[in-house]
Amino acid sequence: MNALRPTARRLAAALNSSKDHGMTPGPMALLPPIYLYRRLLRAHRKHLPQEMRLLGDEYVKAEFRAHRSVDNPAHLIGFLTEWQLYAQKIEGNSWVGEKLDKGKVEKMSDEQIGQLYELMQAIQKRGTEGDLQDGDGGESGQNQS
C-alpha cells in the first residue's frame, strides 16, 4: 500500500499545479469503461422516462459494444470523455431542451451524422407511437367520426 502513496501524492500535486487559479475547471478524471457504462445505465434508470430509457440503453450498449476493439488512445479518450459529459448532463437534468453544439456536429463523420439522423427518427417514431397510445387515436381518430 505504501507504493501507491507517492503516486497518489504526485498525481494530486500535478492536478493542483495545472489549475488556472480557478479560471477554468481542472481536467476531468475519466472513468474506466465498465464503470462509465454502468453509470450511464443507472443514470438512464433514475432520470429518464421508460421509453427514453429503453432507447438510451440500447444505444449505449451498441456504442460500447462497437468500441470494444478500438485501439487508438485518442479515439478512446474522446469516446469516454463525451459519454462521461453525457452522464453528467443526464444526472443533472441539464440536457432537457439543449441543442447540439455546432462545432461537434461539424467534426462528425458522415457515418456519425447518419447515426444521429437514425436516432432522431427513432425518437420521433417512439414519440408518435406514444401520442397515439396516450390519446384518443390522434388525428386519424378524429377523421373516422
mmCIF file of C-alpha atoms in Angstrom:
data_model
loop_
_atom_site.group_PDB
_atom_site.id
_atom_site.type_symbol
_atom_site.label_atom_id
_atom_site.label_comp_id
_atom_site.label_asym_id
_atom_site.label_seq_id
_atom_site.Cartn_x
_atom_site.Cartn_y
_atom_site.Cartn_z
ATOM 1 C CA MET A 1 0.000 0.000 0.000
ATOM 2 C CA ASN A 2 2.938 2.351 0.640
ATOM 3 C CA ALA A 3 3.928 2.103 -3.014
ATOM 4 C CA LEU A 4 0.691 3.824 -4.018
ATOM 5 C CA ARG A 5 1.108 6.828 -1.737
ATOM 6 C CA PRO A 6 3.862 8.597 -3.693
ATOM 7 C CA THR A 7 1.928 8.077 -6.916
ATOM 8 C CA ALA A 8 -1.254 9.487 -5.422
ATOM 9 C CA ARG A 9 0.690 12.427 -3.978
ATOM 10 C CA ARG A 10 2.358 13.133 -7.313
ATOM 11 C CA LEU A 11 -0.965 12.897 -9.124
ATOM 12 C CA ALA A 12 -2.624 15.297 -6.676
ATOM 13 C CA ALA A 13 0.308 17.705 -6.983
ATOM 14 C CA ALA A 14 0.126 17.576 -10.773
ATOM 15 C CA LEU A 15 -3.605 18.268 -10.735
ATOM 16 C CA ASN A 16 -3.244 21.161 -8.290
ATOM 17 C CA SER A 17 -0.331 22.763 -10.153
ATOM 18 C CA SER A 18 -2.129 22.574 -13.512
ATOM 19 C CA LYS A 19 -5.151 24.543 -12.338
ATOM 20 C CA ASP A 20 -5.556 28.027 -13.762
ATOM 21 C CA HIS A 21 -6.195 29.735 -10.422
ATOM 22 C CA GLY A 22 -9.906 28.938 -10.576
ATOM 23 C CA MET A 23 -10.419 30.408 -14.027
ATOM 24 C CA THR A 24 -11.090 27.073 -15.730
ATOM 25 C CA PRO A 25 -12.111 23.759 -14.241
ATOM 26 C CA GLY A 26 -9.383 21.169 -13.750
ATOM 27 C CA PRO A 27 -9.148 18.161 -16.007
ATOM 28 C CA MET A 28 -11.934 15.661 -15.618
ATOM 29 C CA ALA A 29 -10.769 12.242 -14.467
ATOM 30 C CA LEU A 30 -12.010 9.649 -16.924
ATOM 31 C CA LEU A 31 -13.871 6.673 -15.561
ATOM 32 C CA PRO A 32 -12.815 3.223 -16.764
ATOM 33 C CA PRO A 33 -15.189 1.971 -19.493
ATOM 34 C CA ILE A 34 -17.082 -0.584 -17.386
ATOM 35 C CA TYR A 35 -17.741 1.910 -14.582
ATOM 36 C CA LEU A 36 -18.872 4.544 -17.077
ATOM 37 C CA TYR A 37 -21.117 2.002 -18.822
ATOM 38 C CA ARG A 38 -22.780 1.090 -15.515
ATOM 39 C CA ARG A 39 -23.083 4.757 -14.535
ATOM 40 C CA LEU A 40 -24.854 5.515 -17.814
ATOM 41 C CA LEU A 41 -27.363 2.694 -17.368
ATOM 42 C CA ARG A 42 -28.018 3.774 -13.754
ATOM 43 C CA ALA A 43 -28.484 7.401 -14.860
ATOM 44 C CA HIS A 44 -30.980 6.295 -17.514
ATOM 45 C CA ARG A 45 -32.862 4.179 -14.962
ATOM 46 C CA LYS A 46 -33.025 7.034 -12.457
ATOM 47 C CA HIS A 47 -33.548 10.106 -14.639
ATOM 48 C CA LEU A 48 -35.287 9.125 -17.895
ATOM 49 C CA PRO A 49 -38.882 8.151 -18.687
ATOM 50 C CA GLN A 50 -39.373 4.486 -19.646
ATOM 51 C CA GLU A 51 -39.419 4.990 -23.447
ATOM 52 C CA MET A 52 -36.342 7.216 -23.446
ATOM 53 C CA ARG A 53 -34.569 4.837 -21.071
ATOM 54 C CA LEU A 54 -35.127 1.861 -23.369
ATOM 55 C CA LEU A 55 -33.865 3.763 -26.396
ATOM 56 C CA GLY A 56 -30.914 5.202 -24.469
ATOM 57 C CA ASP A 57 -29.922 1.831 -23.022
ATOM 58 C CA GLU A 58 -29.995 0.211 -26.461
ATOM 59 C CA TYR A 59 -27.833 2.987 -27.877
ATOM 60 C CA VAL A 60 -25.299 2.908 -25.012
ATOM 61 C CA LYS A 61 -24.975 -0.875 -25.257
ATOM 62 C CA ALA A 62 -24.485 -0.758 -29.029
ATOM 63 C CA GLU A 63 -21.886 2.028 -28.853
ATOM 64 C CA PHE A 64 -19.845 0.395 -26.105
ATOM 65 C CA ARG A 65 -20.003 -2.939 -27.947
ATOM 66 C CA ALA A 66 -18.826 -1.256 -31.155
ATOM 67 C CA HIS A 67 -15.891 0.392 -29.356
ATOM 68 C CA ARG A 68 -14.597 -2.730 -27.583
ATOM 69 C CA SER A 69 -11.907 -3.351 -30.173
ATOM 70 C CA VAL A 70 -10.759 0.255 -30.690
ATOM 71 C CA ASP A 71 -7.009 0.600 -30.100
ATOM 72 C CA ASN A 72 -6.456 4.291 -30.865
ATOM 73 C CA PRO A 73 -5.929 6.023 -27.476
ATOM 74 C CA ALA A 74 -7.063 9.421 -28.773
ATOM 75 C CA HIS A 75 -10.285 7.902 -30.074
ATOM 76 C CA LEU A 76 -10.907 6.101 -26.775
ATOM 77 C CA ILE A 77 -10.300 9.244 -24.730
ATOM 78 C CA GLY A 78 -12.718 11.204 -26.919
ATOM 79 C CA PHE A 79 -15.308 8.430 -26.692
ATOM 80 C CA LEU A 80 -15.086 8.142 -22.906
ATOM 81 C CA THR A 81 -14.984 11.921 -22.400
ATOM 82 C CA GLU A 82 -18.148 12.525 -24.409
ATOM 83 C CA TRP A 83 -20.027 9.705 -22.676
ATOM 84 C CA GLN A 84 -18.929 10.993 -19.276
ATOM 85 C CA LEU A 85 -20.154 14.500 -20.146
ATOM 86 C CA TYR A 86 -23.429 12.938 -21.285
ATOM 87 C CA ALA A 87 -23.758 11.100 -17.951
ATOM 88 C CA GLN A 88 -23.209 14.348 -16.050
ATOM 89 C CA LYS A 89 -25.892 16.087 -18.102
ATOM 90 C CA ILE A 90 -28.397 13.271 -17.569
ATOM 91 C CA GLU A 91 -27.735 13.218 -13.831
ATOM 92 C CA GLY A 92 -28.108 16.987 -13.603
ATOM 93 C CA ASN A 93 -31.143 17.174 -15.923
ATOM 94 C CA SER A 94 -29.305 19.899 -17.865
ATOM 95 C CA TRP A 95 -29.887 18.130 -21.185
ATOM 96 C CA VAL A 96 -33.591 18.993 -21.488
ATOM 97 C CA GLY A 97 -34.122 21.321 -24.444
ATOM 98 C CA GLU A 98 -30.406 21.590 -25.162
ATOM 99 C CA LYS A 99 -29.315 21.834 -28.785
ATOM 100 C CA LEU A 100 -26.289 20.084 -30.248
ATOM 101 C CA ASP A 101 -23.061 22.046 -30.342
ATOM 102 C CA LYS A 102 -22.435 23.155 -33.947
ATOM 103 C CA GLY A 103 -18.700 22.571 -33.586
ATOM 104 C CA LYS A 104 -19.245 18.955 -32.598
ATOM 105 C CA VAL A 105 -21.667 18.360 -35.457
ATOM 106 C CA GLU A 106 -19.171 19.821 -37.949
ATOM 107 C CA LYS A 107 -16.485 17.411 -36.685
ATOM 108 C CA MET A 108 -18.733 14.360 -37.146
ATOM 109 C CA SER A 109 -18.104 11.900 -39.947
ATOM 110 C CA ASP A 110 -20.804 11.079 -42.490
ATOM 111 C CA GLU A 111 -21.407 7.800 -40.660
ATOM 112 C CA GLN A 112 -21.909 9.631 -37.352
ATOM 113 C CA ILE A 113 -24.311 12.090 -38.988
ATOM 114 C CA GLY A 114 -26.245 9.099 -40.335
ATOM 115 C CA GLN A 115 -26.386 7.543 -36.854
ATOM 116 C CA LEU A 116 -27.577 10.828 -35.392
ATOM 117 C CA TYR A 117 -30.306 11.030 -38.036
ATOM 118 C CA GLU A 118 -31.394 7.433 -37.305
ATOM 119 C CA LEU A 119 -31.506 8.235 -33.598
ATOM 120 C CA MET A 120 -33.632 11.316 -34.278
ATOM 121 C CA GLN A 121 -36.045 9.235 -36.375
ATOM 122 C CA ALA A 122 -36.293 6.560 -33.663
ATOM 123 C CA ILE A 123 -37.072 9.213 -31.042
ATOM 124 C CA GLN A 124 -39.710 10.817 -33.258
ATOM 125 C CA LYS A 125 -41.242 7.422 -34.073
ATOM 126 C CA ARG A 126 -41.472 6.462 -30.404
ATOM 127 C CA GLY A 127 -42.928 9.869 -29.602
ATOM 128 C CA THR A 128 -45.601 9.443 -32.275
ATOM 129 C CA GLU A 129 -46.440 5.930 -31.067
ATOM 130 C CA GLY A 130 -46.703 7.228 -27.500
ATOM 131 C CA ASP A 131 -49.058 10.021 -28.574
ATOM 132 C CA LEU A 132 -51.324 7.543 -30.343
ATOM 133 C CA GLN A 133 -51.427 5.222 -27.332
ATOM 134 C CA ASP A 134 -51.948 8.005 -24.770
ATOM 135 C CA GLY A 135 -54.533 9.987 -26.713
ATOM 136 C CA ASP A 136 -57.793 9.060 -28.346
ATOM 137 C CA GLY A 137 -56.197 7.917 -31.589
ATOM 138 C CA GLY A 138 -54.752 11.260 -32.687
ATOM 139 C CA GLU A 139 -55.916 12.881 -35.911
ATOM 140 C CA SER A 140 -56.847 9.579 -37.515
ATOM 141 C CA GLY A 141 -59.371 9.000 -34.714
ATOM 142 C CA GLN A 142 -60.956 12.381 -35.410
ATOM 143 C CA ASN A 143 -61.316 11.685 -39.135
ATOM 144 C CA GLN A 144 -63.235 8.442 -38.554
ATOM 145 C CA SER A 145 -66.254 10.104 -36.895
#
